[in-house]
Coordinates of C-alpha atoms (C1' of nucleotides) in Angstrom, one line a residue:
Chain A
M10 CA 28.1 -25.2 2.3
A11 CA 29.6 -22.7 4.7
T12 CA 28.4 -22.4 8.3
R13 CA 24.8 -22.4 9.1
T14 CA 25.2 -18.8 10.1
D15 CA 26.2 -17.8 6.6
A16 CA 23.2 -19.5 5.1
S17 CA 20.8 -17.8 7.4
T18 CA 22.5 -14.6 6.9
R19 CA 21.9 -14.8 3.2
R20 CA 18.2 -15.6 3.8
E21 CA 17.9 -12.7 6.2
Q22 CA 19.7 -10.5 3.9
I23 CA 17.2 -11.3 1.2
L24 CA 14.3 -10.7 3.6
K25 CA 15.6 -7.4 4.7
E26 CA 16.1 -6.1 1.2
A27 CA 12.8 -7.4 0.1
A28 CA 11.1 -5.6 3.0
R29 CA 12.7 -2.4 2.0
L30 CA 11.8 -2.7 -1.6
F31 CA 8.2 -3.8 -0.9
A32 CA 7.8 -0.9 1.5
E33 CA 9.1 1.6 -1.1
R34 CA 7.3 0.5 -4.2
G35 CA 4.7 -2.0 -3.1
F36 CA 4.6 -5.8 -3.5
H37 CA 3.4 -5.8 -7.0
G38 CA 5.8 -2.9 -7.9
V39 CA 8.9 -4.9 -7.2
G40 CA 10.3 -7.6 -9.4
V41 CA 12.3 -10.6 -8.3
D42 CA 15.2 -9.4 -10.4
E43 CA 15.3 -6.3 -8.3
I44 CA 15.3 -8.2 -5.1
G45 CA 18.0 -10.4 -6.4
A46 CA 20.1 -7.4 -7.6
A47 CA 19.8 -5.9 -4.1
V48 CA 21.6 -8.8 -2.5
G49 CA 24.1 -9.3 -5.4
I50 CA 22.6 -12.3 -7.0
S51 CA 20.3 -12.2 -9.9
G52 CA 16.6 -13.1 -10.3
P53 CA 16.0 -16.8 -10.2
G54 CA 18.8 -17.4 -7.7
L55 CA 16.3 -16.4 -5.0
Y56 CA 14.4 -19.6 -5.7
R57 CA 17.2 -21.5 -3.9
H58 CA 16.1 -19.8 -0.7
F59 CA 12.3 -19.3 -1.1
P60 CA 9.6 -21.2 -3.0
G61 CA 8.4 -17.9 -4.5
K62 CA 7.9 -14.2 -4.2
D63 CA 4.7 -14.7 -2.2
A64 CA 6.6 -16.7 0.4
M65 CA 9.0 -13.8 1.1
L66 CA 6.1 -11.5 1.9
A67 CA 4.4 -14.1 4.0
E68 CA 7.4 -14.8 6.0
L69 CA 8.0 -11.1 6.6
L70 CA 4.4 -10.4 7.7
V71 CA 4.1 -13.5 9.9
G72 CA 7.5 -12.7 11.4
I73 CA 6.5 -9.1 12.2
S74 CA 3.2 -10.0 13.8
G75 CA 4.8 -12.8 15.7
Q76 CA 7.6 -10.6 17.0
L77 CA 5.2 -7.9 18.1
L78 CA 3.0 -10.4 19.9
T79 CA 5.9 -12.2 21.6
G80 CA 7.6 -9.0 22.6
G81 CA 4.3 -7.7 24.0
R82 CA 3.7 -10.8 26.0
R83 CA 7.2 -10.7 27.3
R84 CA 6.8 -7.1 28.4
V85 CA 3.5 -7.8 30.1
A86 CA 5.0 -10.7 32.0
E87 CA 8.2 -8.8 33.0
A88 CA 6.5 -5.7 34.0
G89 CA 4.0 -7.7 36.0
T90 CA 6.6 -9.4 38.1
E91 CA 8.7 -6.3 38.5
S92 CA 9.9 -5.5 42.0
R93 CA 9.1 -1.8 42.0
G94 CA 5.3 -2.2 42.2
G95 CA 4.8 -0.6 38.8
G96 CA 1.1 -1.4 38.5
P97 CA -0.8 -1.4 35.3
G98 CA 0.4 2.0 34.2
A99 CA 4.0 0.6 34.0
V100 CA 2.8 -2.3 31.9
L101 CA 1.1 0.0 29.5
D102 CA 4.2 2.2 29.4
S103 CA 6.3 -0.9 28.6
L104 CA 4.0 -1.9 25.8
I105 CA 4.1 1.6 24.3
E106 CA 7.8 1.7 24.5
G107 CA 8.2 -1.6 22.8
H108 CA 5.9 -0.7 20.0
I109 CA 7.7 2.7 19.5
D110 CA 11.1 0.9 19.4
F111 CA 9.8 -1.3 16.7
A112 CA 8.2 1.5 14.7
L113 CA 11.3 3.6 14.8
D114 CA 13.8 0.8 14.2
D115 CA 12.0 -1.2 11.6
R116 CA 10.2 1.3 9.5
P117 CA 9.8 -0.8 6.3
L118 CA 8.3 -3.7 8.3
I119 CA 5.8 -1.4 9.9
T120 CA 4.9 -0.1 6.5
L121 CA 4.5 -3.5 5.0
H122 CA 2.5 -4.6 8.0
D123 CA -0.5 -2.5 7.2
R124 CA -0.2 -2.0 3.5
E125 CA 0.4 -5.4 2.0
L126 CA -1.6 -7.8 4.2
D127 CA -4.2 -8.3 1.4
R128 CA -1.6 -9.7 -1.0
L129 CA -1.2 -12.9 1.1
R130 CA -2.6 -16.3 0.4
D131 CA -5.7 -16.9 2.4
S132 CA -4.1 -19.2 5.0
D133 CA -1.2 -16.9 5.6
R134 CA -3.4 -13.9 5.9
K135 CA -5.6 -15.7 8.5
M136 CA -2.5 -16.5 10.5
V137 CA -1.3 -12.9 10.4
R138 CA -4.7 -11.6 11.3
Q139 CA -4.9 -14.0 14.2
L140 CA -1.5 -12.8 15.6
Q141 CA -2.6 -9.2 15.1
R142 CA -5.8 -9.8 16.9
Q143 CA -4.1 -11.4 19.9
Y144 CA -1.7 -8.4 20.0
V145 CA -4.6 -6.0 20.0
E146 CA -6.4 -8.0 22.8
L147 CA -3.2 -7.9 24.8
W148 CA -3.2 -4.1 24.7
V149 CA -7.0 -3.9 25.3
E150 CA -6.7 -5.8 28.5
V151 CA -3.8 -3.7 29.8
V152 CA -5.5 -0.4 28.7
R153 CA -8.7 -1.4 30.5
E154 CA -6.8 -2.1 33.7
V155 CA -5.3 1.4 33.5
H156 CA -8.7 2.9 32.5
P157 CA -11.5 0.8 33.9
E158 CA -14.1 3.3 32.7
L159 CA -13.4 2.3 29.1
A160 CA -15.8 -0.4 27.8
E161 CA -14.3 -3.0 25.6
P162 CA -15.4 -1.8 22.1
P163 CA -14.2 1.8 22.5
A164 CA -11.0 0.4 24.1
R165 CA -10.4 -1.7 21.1
A166 CA -11.0 1.3 18.8
A167 CA -8.7 3.4 20.9
V168 CA -5.9 0.8 20.7
H169 CA -6.2 0.7 16.9
A170 CA -6.1 4.5 16.9
V171 CA -3.0 4.6 19.0
F172 CA -1.3 2.0 16.7
G173 CA -2.1 4.5 13.9
L174 CA -0.5 7.2 15.9
L175 CA 2.7 5.2 16.7
N176 CA 3.0 3.9 13.2
S177 CA 3.0 7.3 11.7
T178 CA 6.7 7.6 11.9
P179 CA 7.3 6.2 8.4
H180 CA 5.1 8.9 7.0
L181 CA 6.8 11.9 8.4
S182 CA 9.9 9.9 7.8
R183 CA 13.2 10.7 6.3
P184 CA 15.2 13.7 7.2
R185 CA 13.8 16.2 9.5
L186 CA 12.3 14.5 12.5
P187 CA 13.9 15.4 15.7
N188 CA 16.4 13.0 17.2
R189 CA 15.2 9.5 18.0
A190 CA 14.9 9.9 21.8
A191 CA 12.9 13.1 21.5
T192 CA 10.6 11.5 19.0
A193 CA 10.1 8.4 21.1
T194 CA 9.3 10.6 24.2
L195 CA 6.9 12.7 22.2
L196 CA 5.0 9.7 20.8
H197 CA 4.9 8.0 24.2
A198 CA 3.4 11.1 25.8
M199 CA 0.8 11.4 23.0
A200 CA -0.2 7.8 23.3
R201 CA -0.8 8.0 27.0
G202 CA -2.7 11.3 26.5
A203 CA -4.8 9.8 23.8
F204 CA -5.8 6.8 26.0
A205 CA -6.5 9.1 29.0
S206 CA -8.7 11.3 27.0
A207 CA -10.6 8.4 25.5
A208 CA -11.3 7.1 29.0
E209 CA -12.3 10.6 30.1
A210 CA -14.7 10.9 27.2
A211 CA -16.2 7.5 27.9
A212 CA -16.7 8.4 31.6
R213 CA -18.4 11.6 30.7
A214 CA -20.8 9.9 28.3
Chain B
M27 CA -24.4 13.0 -25.9
A28 CA -26.8 13.3 -23.0
T29 CA -26.6 16.1 -20.5
R30 CA -23.3 17.3 -19.0
T31 CA -24.5 15.9 -15.7
D32 CA -24.7 12.4 -17.1
A33 CA -21.2 12.6 -18.5
S34 CA -19.6 13.8 -15.3
T35 CA -21.6 11.2 -13.4
R36 CA -20.1 8.5 -15.4
R37 CA -16.6 9.9 -14.8
E38 CA -17.3 10.2 -11.1
Q39 CA -18.7 6.7 -11.0
I40 CA -15.5 5.4 -12.5
L41 CA -13.4 7.3 -10.0
K42 CA -15.4 6.1 -7.1
E43 CA -15.2 2.4 -8.1
A44 CA -11.5 2.8 -9.0
A45 CA -10.9 4.2 -5.5
R46 CA -12.6 1.3 -3.9
L47 CA -10.7 -1.3 -5.9
F48 CA -7.4 0.4 -5.5
A49 CA -7.9 0.6 -1.7
E50 CA -8.9 -3.0 -1.6
R51 CA -6.2 -4.6 -3.6
G52 CA -3.6 -1.9 -4.4
F53 CA -3.0 0.0 -7.5
H54 CA -1.0 -2.7 -9.3
G55 CA -3.4 -5.3 -8.0
V56 CA -6.4 -4.1 -10.0
G57 CA -6.7 -4.4 -13.8
V58 CA -8.5 -1.9 -16.0
D59 CA -10.9 -4.7 -17.0
E60 CA -12.0 -4.9 -13.4
I61 CA -12.5 -1.2 -13.1
G62 CA -14.5 -1.3 -16.3
A63 CA -16.6 -4.2 -15.1
A64 CA -17.4 -2.4 -11.8
V65 CA -19.1 0.4 -13.8
G66 CA -20.7 -1.9 -16.4
I67 CA -18.5 -1.2 -19.3
S68 CA -15.5 -3.2 -20.2
G69 CA -11.8 -2.6 -20.2
P70 CA -10.7 -0.2 -22.9
G71 CA -13.9 1.8 -22.7
L72 CA -12.4 3.6 -19.8
Y73 CA -10.0 5.3 -22.2
R74 CA -12.9 7.4 -23.5
H75 CA -12.8 9.1 -20.0
F76 CA -9.2 8.9 -18.9
P77 CA -5.9 8.9 -20.8
G78 CA -4.7 5.9 -18.7
K79 CA -4.9 4.0 -15.5
D80 CA -2.3 6.3 -13.9
A81 CA -4.4 9.3 -14.6
M82 CA -7.3 7.9 -12.5
L83 CA -5.0 7.5 -9.5
A84 CA -3.5 10.9 -10.0
E85 CA -6.9 12.6 -10.2
L86 CA -8.0 10.7 -7.1
L87 CA -5.0 11.7 -5.0
V88 CA -4.8 15.3 -6.2
G89 CA -8.5 15.5 -5.5
I90 CA -8.3 14.2 -2.0
S91 CA -5.4 16.4 -1.0
G92 CA -7.1 19.4 -2.5
Q93 CA -10.3 18.7 -0.8
L94 CA -8.6 18.3 2.6
L95 CA -6.7 21.5 2.1
T96 CA -9.6 23.5 0.9
G97 CA -11.9 22.2 3.6
G98 CA -9.3 23.0 6.2
R99 CA -8.8 26.5 5.0
R100 CA -12.5 27.1 4.9
R101 CA -12.9 25.9 8.5
V102 CA -10.0 28.1 9.7
A103 CA -11.6 31.1 8.0
E104 CA -15.1 30.4 9.3
A105 CA -14.1 29.5 12.8
G106 CA -11.9 32.6 12.9
T107 CA -14.7 35.0 12.1
E108 CA -17.3 33.2 14.2
S109 CA -19.3 35.4 16.5
R110 CA -19.0 33.3 19.6
G111 CA -15.4 34.1 20.3
G112 CA -14.3 30.5 20.0
G113 CA -10.6 31.1 20.1
P114 CA -7.9 28.9 18.7
G115 CA -9.3 25.8 20.5
A116 CA -12.5 26.0 18.5
V117 CA -10.5 26.3 15.3
L118 CA -8.6 23.2 16.1
D119 CA -11.8 21.4 17.0
S120 CA -13.2 22.3 13.7
L121 CA -10.1 21.0 11.8
I122 CA -10.3 17.7 13.8
E123 CA -14.0 17.4 13.1
G124 CA -13.5 17.9 9.4
H125 CA -10.8 15.4 9.1
I126 CA -12.8 12.8 11.1
D127 CA -15.7 13.3 8.8
F128 CA -13.5 12.7 5.8
A129 CA -11.9 9.6 7.4
L130 CA -15.2 8.1 8.3
D131 CA -17.1 8.9 5.1
D132 CA -14.4 8.3 2.5
R133 CA -12.5 5.4 3.8
P134 CA -11.1 4.2 0.5
L135 CA -9.8 7.6 -0.3
I136 CA -8.0 7.9 3.0
T137 CA -6.5 4.5 2.4
L138 CA -5.3 5.4 -1.0
H139 CA -4.0 8.7 0.3
D140 CA -1.1 7.2 2.3
R141 CA -0.6 3.9 0.5
E142 CA -0.3 4.6 -3.2
L143 CA 1.3 8.0 -3.4
D144 CA 4.5 6.5 -4.6
R145 CA 2.9 5.1 -7.7
L146 CA 2.4 8.5 -9.2
R147 CA 4.4 10.2 -11.9
D148 CA 6.9 12.6 -10.5
S149 CA 5.0 15.8 -11.4
D150 CA 1.7 14.5 -9.9
R151 CA 3.5 13.3 -6.8
K152 CA 5.1 16.7 -6.3
M153 CA 1.7 18.3 -6.6
V154 CA 0.1 16.0 -4.1
R155 CA 3.1 16.4 -1.7
Q156 CA 2.8 20.1 -1.9
L157 CA -0.9 20.1 -1.1
Q158 CA -0.3 17.7 1.8
R159 CA 2.5 19.9 3.1
Q160 CA 0.2 23.0 3.1
Y161 CA -2.4 21.0 4.9
V162 CA 0.1 20.0 7.6
E163 CA 1.3 23.5 7.9
L164 CA -2.2 24.8 8.4
W165 CA -2.6 22.4 11.3
V166 CA 0.8 23.2 12.7
E167 CA -0.1 26.9 12.9
V168 CA -3.4 26.2 14.7
V169 CA -1.9 23.7 17.0
R170 CA 0.8 26.1 18.0
E171 CA -1.7 28.7 18.8
V172 CA -3.5 26.4 21.1
H173 CA -0.3 25.0 22.6
P174 CA 2.4 27.8 22.3
E175 CA 4.8 25.7 24.3
L176 CA 5.2 23.4 21.4
A177 CA 8.1 24.2 19.1
E178 CA 7.6 23.8 15.4
P179 CA 9.4 20.5 14.7
P180 CA 7.6 18.5 17.5
A181 CA 4.4 20.2 16.5
R182 CA 4.8 18.9 13.0
A183 CA 5.6 15.4 14.2
A184 CA 2.5 15.6 16.5
V185 CA 0.3 16.6 13.6
H186 CA 1.5 13.7 11.6
A187 CA 0.9 11.4 14.5
V188 CA -2.6 12.6 15.0
F189 CA -3.3 12.1 11.3
G190 CA -2.2 8.5 11.8
L191 CA -4.6 8.3 14.7
L192 CA -7.5 9.7 12.8
N193 CA -6.8 7.7 9.7
S194 CA -6.8 4.5 11.6
T195 CA -10.5 3.9 11.0
P196 CA -10.0 2.0 7.8
H197 CA -7.9 -0.5 9.7
L198 CA -10.3 -1.4 12.5
S199 CA -12.8 -1.1 9.7
R200 CA -15.8 -3.2 8.7
P201 CA -18.2 -4.6 11.1
R202 CA -17.7 -4.0 14.7
L203 CA -16.8 -0.4 15.3
P204 CA -19.3 1.4 17.5
N205 CA -21.8 3.7 15.8
R206 CA -20.5 6.6 13.8
A207 CA -21.2 9.4 16.2
A208 CA -19.6 7.6 19.1
T209 CA -16.5 6.8 17.1
A210 CA -16.2 10.4 16.0
T211 CA -16.4 11.6 19.5
L212 CA -13.9 9.1 20.7
L213 CA -11.4 10.0 18.0
H214 CA -11.9 13.7 18.6
A215 CA -11.2 13.3 22.3
M216 CA -8.1 11.2 21.6
A217 CA -6.7 13.8 19.2
R218 CA -7.1 16.6 21.6
G219 CA -5.6 14.6 24.4
A220 CA -2.7 13.6 22.2
F221 CA -1.9 17.2 21.4
A222 CA -2.3 18.3 25.0
S223 CA 0.1 15.6 26.2
A224 CA 2.6 16.5 23.5
A225 CA 2.6 20.1 24.6
E226 CA 2.8 19.1 28.2
A227 CA 5.8 16.9 27.5
A228 CA 7.5 19.6 25.5
A229 CA 7.0 22.1 28.4
R230 CA 8.4 19.7 30.9
A231 CA 11.6 19.1 28.8
Chain C
dT30 C1' 39.9 -39.1 -7.0
dC31 C1' 35.3 -39.0 -7.7
dC32 C1' 30.6 -37.8 -6.2
dT33 C1' 27.3 -34.9 -4.2
dC34 C1' 25.2 -31.0 -3.7
dA35 C1' 24.5 -26.1 -2.3
dG36 C1' 24.1 -22.1 -4.7
dG37 C1' 24.5 -19.8 -8.4
dT38 C1' 24.0 -18.7 -13.8
dT39 C1' 21.3 -17.7 -18.5
dA40 C1' 17.5 -18.7 -21.7
dG41 C1' 13.1 -18.8 -22.3
dC42 C1' 8.1 -20.0 -21.5
dG43 C1' 3.5 -18.6 -20.5
dC44 C1' 0.6 -15.4 -18.8
dT45 C1' -1.2 -11.0 -17.5
dC46 C1' -1.6 -6.4 -18.1
dG47 C1' -2.0 -1.6 -20.1
dT48 C1' -2.8 0.3 -24.3
dT49 C1' -4.0 1.0 -29.2
dA50 C1' -6.6 0.0 -33.5
dA51 C1' -10.5 -0.6 -36.0
dC52 C1' -15.1 -0.6 -36.0
dC53 C1' -20.1 0.6 -34.7
dG54 C1' -24.7 2.5 -33.2
dA55 C1' -27.1 6.4 -31.4
dT56 C1' -27.6 11.2 -30.8
dT57 C1' -26.7 15.9 -31.8
dT58 C1' -25.7 19.6 -35.2
dC59 C1' -25.7 22.0 -39.4
Chain D
dG24 C1' -30.7 14.2 -44.4
dA25 C1' -25.9 14.1 -44.1
dA26 C1' -22.1 14.6 -41.0
dA27 C1' -19.8 14.6 -36.8
dT28 C1' -19.1 13.0 -32.4
dC29 C1' -19.7 10.6 -28.1
dG30 C1' -19.2 6.4 -25.8
dG31 C1' -18.9 2.1 -26.4
dT32 C1' -17.3 -2.7 -28.5
dT33 C1' -13.7 -6.7 -29.7
dA34 C1' -9.1 -8.1 -31.3
dA35 C1' -4.6 -7.9 -30.8
dC36 C1' 0.0 -6.2 -29.7
dG37 C1' 4.1 -5.6 -26.9
dA38 C1' 6.2 -5.4 -22.6
dG39 C1' 7.0 -7.2 -18.2
dC40 C1' 6.3 -10.4 -14.9
dG41 C1' 7.0 -14.9 -12.0
dC42 C1' 8.8 -19.1 -12.5
dT43 C1' 11.1 -23.4 -14.6
dA44 C1' 14.7 -25.8 -17.1
dA45 C1' 19.1 -26.8 -18.0
dC46 C1' 23.6 -26.1 -17.0
dC47 C1' 27.8 -24.8 -14.3
dT48 C1' 31.2 -24.3 -10.4
dG49 C1' 33.5 -25.1 -6.2
dA50 C1' 33.8 -27.2 -1.7
dG51 C1' 33.5 -31.5 1.4
dG52 C1' 33.3 -36.2 2.4
dA53 C1' 33.8 -41.3 1.3

DNA sequence: TCCTCAGGTTAGCGCTCGTTAACCGATTTC
DNA sequence: GAAATCGGTTAACGAGCGCTAACCTGAGGA
């Protein structure tokens, strides 16, 4: 074989195209022949790299969830030890920024992430769900440090809602969203505002 | 045949179960036999009520989009002529309230609405997209009355983002969300806060 | 030079799915 | 009372799917 880099490139190439196709037409709506064609090989050639179509989806979803969680943890750790005092607000800002980067740069993955979870084998789905849950809990902790008046259940609901807000970019998608930076700034401000209003409402009640 | 009411009840029963199943396992993931079984008839019996599986999805999606748009227009008209001056803020509140009601009461439909649009025939998809666009524009107008400092493109992005926020309820779903009223209040506050922060960010820039 | 083997190919199998065909009982209509 | 029709049934067809089998090629290593 060629170098290890080439081999993993081919695998990653397959995953990337599969993600795009799954996001566009749904897991069941895409055939293995199409995925193969998208990377220049045909149909069953994919089975030299993956044990089956399900495995591609599983690897994609586990990968996404893992990346989000790892990135989130890294940001919490970094922002926590940052010299400029920062405080919990800065940590939350960093989490939001990381999620926005992901949502804007890996649209198909974000789409897959909350559309096709149910197509997974039980064990894989459990794994993904667990990673998702840990990611949510990471956010909940940070949000409650910033807004102590928020109890845990509404904080969790608020985090889910903000995920929905941040993940909306694939929907408005294609051509006519403002430039990337402006969109990121807008979404960031909206997320912070949404959390603040949630806390305010909780305090008032 | 029995009364007209019975006939339309059967049709609606089919649509309701189809919506649930499509939302749970995706359009391609559900067979006509399962839909039939869910209403007590079997497989091909459905073809006495619909010309095909696609037609069920189309009717569901067109129906949802139409309902949202009609309800939104009604609310704008009502809140506009309301005796207690109200103002644009009240109109926006009414829109948000209506959307939240829909998201909380018709979860499967909301799920379908932004997952399975691409499975439609071109003509149906165009129709749904047009209804969705009009609904968005309705919101954009109202939002810009409340927050004049928001230009049109960011306002449109903000509306999409708030839809993502409000439609997040199916995700956190099943068991452990607070009671309905509390969730509605929380989401409402977050939506208003998100818009306000979007406007604030736009004014600052 | 020969062997191994990674990474492809095409043919085809078996299954599932949407849909149609043919038939049937009950209820309404003339 | 006959006829039509509504709403259902079962059988079966044809297409498309994921996947396997069998084969092939070209590059490295002994």
